[in-house]
mmCIF file of C-alpha atoms and ligand atoms in Angstrom:
data_model
loop_
_atom_site.group_PDB
_atom_site.id
_atom_site.type_symbol
_atom_site.label_atom_id
_atom_site.label_comp_id
_atom_site.label_asym_id
_atom_site.label_seq_id
_atom_site.Cartn_x
_atom_site.Cartn_y
_atom_site.Cartn_z
ATOM 1 C CA UNK B 1 -28.042 13.351 -13.283
ATOM 2 C CA UNK B 2 -25.907 11.178 -15.507
ATOM 3 C CA UNK B 3 -24.284 8.061 -14.125
ATOM 4 C CA UNK B 4 -20.578 8.489 -13.389
ATOM 5 C CA UNK B 5 -18.296 6.742 -15.873
ATOM 6 C CA UNK B 6 -16.169 4.037 -14.256
ATOM 7 C CA UNK B 7 -12.626 3.196 -15.332
ATOM 8 C CA UNK B 8 -9.995 0.806 -13.961
ATOM 9 C CA UNK B 9 -7.394 2.546 -11.780
ATOM 10 C CA UNK B 10 -4.068 2.526 -13.636
ATOM 11 C CA UNK B 11 -2.302 1.268 -10.502
ATOM 12 C CA UNK B 12 -4.531 -1.291 -8.815
ATOM 13 C CA UNK B 13 -7.274 -1.944 -11.378
ATOM 14 C CA UNK B 14 -10.113 -0.971 -9.016
ATOM 15 C CA UNK B 15 -13.199 0.240 -10.832
ATOM 16 C CA UNK B 16 -13.274 3.947 -9.990
ATOM 17 C CA UNK B 17 -15.037 7.107 -11.110
ATOM 18 C CA UNK B 18 -13.405 8.762 -14.112
ATOM 19 C CA UNK B 19 -12.695 12.221 -12.716
ATOM 20 C CA UNK B 20 -10.194 15.041 -12.648
ATOM 21 C CA UNK B 21 -8.399 15.764 -9.431
ATOM 22 C CA UNK B 22 -5.350 14.964 -7.382
ATOM 23 C CA UNK B 23 -3.857 11.478 -7.383
ATOM 24 C CA UNK B 24 -1.064 9.709 -5.530
ATOM 25 C CA UNK B 25 2.128 11.775 -5.492
ATOM 26 C CA UNK B 26 4.023 9.868 -8.183
ATOM 27 C CA UNK B 27 3.365 10.290 -11.943
ATOM 28 C CA UNK B 28 1.244 7.507 -13.490
ATOM 29 C CA UNK B 29 0.853 5.750 -10.157
ATOM 30 C CA UNK B 30 -2.911 5.839 -9.717
ATOM 31 C CA UNK B 31 -6.164 7.375 -10.934
ATOM 32 C CA UNK B 32 -7.852 10.346 -9.219
ATOM 33 C CA UNK B 33 -11.007 8.270 -8.572
ATOM 34 C CA UNK B 34 -8.915 5.739 -6.638
ATOM 35 C CA UNK B 35 -7.168 8.480 -4.669
ATOM 36 C CA UNK B 36 -10.612 9.804 -3.681
ATOM 37 C CA UNK B 37 -11.642 6.374 -2.322
ATOM 38 C CA UNK B 38 -8.335 6.096 -0.452
ATOM 39 C CA UNK B 39 -9.072 9.548 0.996
ATOM 40 C CA UNK B 40 -12.349 8.205 2.452
ATOM 41 C CA UNK B 41 -10.443 5.316 4.042
ATOM 42 C CA UNK B 42 -7.833 7.621 5.563
ATOM 43 C CA UNK B 43 -10.562 9.955 6.819
ATOM 44 C CA UNK B 44 -12.090 7.068 8.818
ATOM 45 C CA UNK B 45 -8.671 6.220 10.261
ATOM 46 C CA UNK B 46 -7.952 9.802 11.302
ATOM 47 C CA UNK B 47 -11.452 10.450 12.658
ATOM 48 C CA UNK B 48 -11.609 7.436 14.961
ATOM 49 C CA UNK B 49 -8.804 5.718 16.867
ATOM 50 C CA UNK B 50 -10.780 2.467 16.517
ATOM 51 C CA UNK B 51 -10.071 2.538 12.773
ATOM 52 C CA UNK B 52 -6.419 3.528 13.177
ATOM 53 C CA UNK B 53 -4.482 0.425 14.378
ATOM 54 C CA UNK B 54 -3.613 -0.837 10.868
ATOM 55 C CA UNK B 55 -2.855 2.595 9.417
ATOM 56 C CA UNK B 56 0.781 1.611 8.810
ATOM 57 C CA UNK B 57 -0.310 -1.340 6.615
ATOM 58 C CA UNK B 58 -2.916 0.771 4.869
ATOM 59 C CA UNK B 59 -0.296 3.289 3.732
ATOM 60 C CA UNK B 60 2.147 0.537 2.733
ATOM 61 C CA UNK B 61 -0.463 -1.288 0.684
ATOM 62 C CA UNK B 62 -1.693 1.758 -1.192
ATOM 63 C CA UNK B 63 1.893 2.692 -2.074
ATOM 64 C CA UNK B 64 2.763 -0.812 -3.310
ATOM 65 C CA UNK B 65 -0.406 -1.092 -5.420
ATOM 66 C CA UNK B 66 0.415 2.286 -7.031
ATOM 67 C CA UNK B 67 4.108 2.125 -7.987
ATOM 68 C CA UNK B 68 4.161 4.670 -10.832
ATOM 69 C CA UNK B 69 6.979 5.053 -13.340
ATOM 70 C CA UNK B 70 10.557 4.106 -12.363
ATOM 71 C CA UNK B 71 12.266 7.087 -10.693
ATOM 72 C CA UNK B 72 14.620 7.202 -7.700
ATOM 73 C CA UNK B 73 11.634 8.212 -5.507
ATOM 74 C CA UNK B 74 9.267 5.482 -6.714
ATOM 75 C CA UNK B 75 11.983 2.818 -6.538
ATOM 76 C CA UNK B 76 12.638 3.767 -2.923
ATOM 77 C CA UNK B 77 8.945 3.963 -2.086
ATOM 78 C CA UNK B 78 8.027 0.495 -3.371
ATOM 79 C CA UNK B 79 11.097 -1.187 -1.871
ATOM 80 C CA UNK B 80 10.716 0.403 1.553
ATOM 81 C CA UNK B 81 6.941 -0.222 1.759
ATOM 82 C CA UNK B 82 7.515 -3.867 0.778
ATOM 83 C CA UNK B 83 10.176 -4.108 3.511
ATOM 84 C CA UNK B 84 7.565 -2.777 5.946
ATOM 85 C CA UNK B 85 5.118 -5.496 4.842
ATOM 86 C CA UNK B 86 7.823 -8.141 5.249
ATOM 87 C CA UNK B 87 8.621 -6.896 8.775
ATOM 88 C CA UNK B 88 4.907 -6.949 9.585
ATOM 89 C CA UNK B 89 3.948 -10.327 8.145
ATOM 90 C CA UNK B 90 7.143 -12.366 8.438
ATOM 91 C CA UNK B 91 8.745 -10.836 11.553
ATOM 92 C CA UNK B 92 5.471 -9.934 13.327
ATOM 93 C CA UNK B 93 6.772 -6.531 14.366
ATOM 94 C CA UNK B 94 4.379 -3.895 15.735
ATOM 95 C CA UNK B 95 3.707 -0.919 13.496
ATOM 96 C CA UNK B 96 5.677 1.608 15.592
ATOM 97 C CA UNK B 97 8.791 -0.515 15.253
ATOM 98 C CA UNK B 98 8.195 -0.973 11.516
ATOM 99 C CA UNK B 99 7.950 2.789 11.071
ATOM 100 C CA UNK B 100 11.195 3.246 12.998
ATOM 101 C CA UNK B 101 12.961 0.655 10.822
ATOM 102 C CA UNK B 102 11.614 2.223 7.604
ATOM 103 C CA UNK B 103 13.509 5.401 8.411
ATOM 104 C CA UNK B 104 16.592 3.237 8.807
ATOM 105 C CA UNK B 105 15.832 1.532 5.473
ATOM 106 C CA UNK B 106 15.692 4.855 3.637
ATOM 107 C CA UNK B 107 19.004 5.949 5.140
ATOM 108 C CA UNK B 108 20.812 2.633 4.643
ATOM 109 C CA UNK B 109 19.733 2.013 1.047
ATOM 110 C CA UNK B 110 19.829 5.467 -0.525
ATOM 111 C CA UNK B 111 20.597 4.992 -4.229
ATOM 112 C CA UNK B 112 21.192 1.250 -3.886
ATOM 113 C CA UNK B 113 17.713 -0.098 -4.546
ATOM 114 C CA UNK B 114 16.526 -1.580 -7.836
ATOM 115 C CA UNK B 115 13.245 -1.071 -9.695
ATOM 116 C CA UNK B 116 10.920 -3.998 -9.055
ATOM 117 C CA UNK B 117 8.680 -4.713 -12.031
ATOM 118 C CA UNK B 118 5.073 -4.631 -10.746
ATOM 119 C CA UNK B 119 3.622 -8.156 -11.006
ATOM 120 C CA UNK B 120 0.147 -6.812 -11.835
ATOM 121 C CA UNK B 121 -1.924 -3.657 -12.257
ATOM 122 C CA UNK B 122 -5.164 -5.454 -11.399
ATOM 123 C CA UNK B 123 -5.607 -6.727 -7.830
ATOM 124 C CA UNK B 124 -8.362 -8.935 -6.443
ATOM 125 C CA UNK B 125 -8.587 -6.766 -3.309
ATOM 126 C CA UNK B 126 -8.505 -2.979 -3.645
ATOM 127 C CA UNK B 127 -9.584 0.240 -1.927
ATOM 128 C CA UNK B 128 -13.127 -0.563 -3.101
ATOM 129 C CA UNK B 129 -13.257 -3.514 -0.689
ATOM 130 C CA UNK B 130 -11.697 -1.672 2.235
ATOM 131 C CA UNK B 131 -13.967 1.369 1.924
ATOM 132 C CA UNK B 132 -17.136 -0.769 2.245
ATOM 133 C CA UNK B 133 -16.357 -1.765 5.852
ATOM 134 C CA UNK B 134 -19.183 -0.733 8.190
ATOM 135 C CA UNK B 135 -17.453 -1.217 11.551
ATOM 136 C CA UNK B 136 -13.904 -0.763 12.900
ATOM 137 C CA UNK B 137 -13.489 -4.566 13.114
ATOM 138 C CA UNK B 138 -14.494 -4.997 9.471
ATOM 139 C CA UNK B 139 -12.199 -2.157 8.476
ATOM 140 C CA UNK B 140 -9.173 -3.655 10.242
ATOM 141 C CA UNK B 141 -9.934 -7.075 8.780
ATOM 142 C CA UNK B 142 -10.174 -5.702 5.217
ATOM 143 C CA UNK B 143 -6.980 -3.660 5.574
ATOM 144 C CA UNK B 144 -5.126 -6.813 6.685
ATOM 145 C CA UNK B 145 -6.612 -8.863 3.808
ATOM 146 C CA UNK B 146 -5.789 -6.126 1.290
ATOM 147 C CA UNK B 147 -2.216 -5.919 2.613
ATOM 148 C CA UNK B 148 -1.671 -9.688 2.815
ATOM 149 C CA UNK B 149 -3.025 -10.172 -0.729
ATOM 150 C CA UNK B 150 -0.731 -7.446 -2.057
ATOM 151 C CA UNK B 151 2.318 -8.896 -0.276
ATOM 152 C CA UNK B 152 1.507 -12.321 -1.801
ATOM 153 C CA UNK B 153 1.067 -10.899 -5.317
ATOM 154 C CA UNK B 154 4.556 -9.368 -5.026
ATOM 155 C CA UNK B 155 5.976 -12.835 -4.274
ATOM 156 C CA UNK B 156 8.338 -12.702 -7.329
ATOM 157 C CA UNK B 157 10.270 -10.000 -5.429
ATOM 158 C CA UNK B 158 10.265 -11.546 -1.944
ATOM 159 C CA UNK B 159 13.785 -12.888 -2.482
ATOM 160 C CA UNK B 160 15.005 -9.305 -2.961
ATOM 161 C CA UNK B 161 12.977 -7.788 -0.117
ATOM 162 C CA UNK B 162 13.565 -10.402 2.614
ATOM 163 C CA UNK B 163 17.315 -9.816 3.060
ATOM 164 C CA UNK B 164 16.817 -6.044 2.883
ATOM 165 C CA UNK B 165 14.200 -6.242 5.641
ATOM 166 C CA UNK B 166 16.300 -8.628 7.726
ATOM 167 C CA UNK B 167 19.315 -6.304 7.472
ATOM 168 C CA UNK B 168 17.336 -3.641 9.360
ATOM 169 C CA UNK B 169 16.906 -5.801 12.479
HETATM 170 ZN ZN1 ZN V 1 -5.821 2.324 -7.434
#
């Protein structure tokens, strides 16, 4: 068997298998090999409630690391997932409340959000780190580190996101 060829994911920069297949829903947002790793992470979360508590942050982080090309859908996605991270990290809200407020964010900001230029396409923490977790505790810890790192990398846009998040409260 030949070794799989590895390429950097076009969204997050993770070293992933060069393969055909489905990717994240937005054009040019991520590579199929990265989507496959994310699928393994989600499978753990859906198969065991012990892996599930940070699912909200997991979804937010994957979306923010894979912004895609500017379209009304991708602009909304990145803005709203960053608002969710802000509500989580800076307002310490529980995930159920964040999810509730995200619905409000979509409704309140339809068509009024701006494209945020991604600060990087190569992150220090990616799906490759999260997927290696061997226990639920390790998994939850890596999801939080992955999310926190991503929120910090998007610091150039915090000044835009903070008032949007605060307006939902
Ligand atoms: Zn990726």
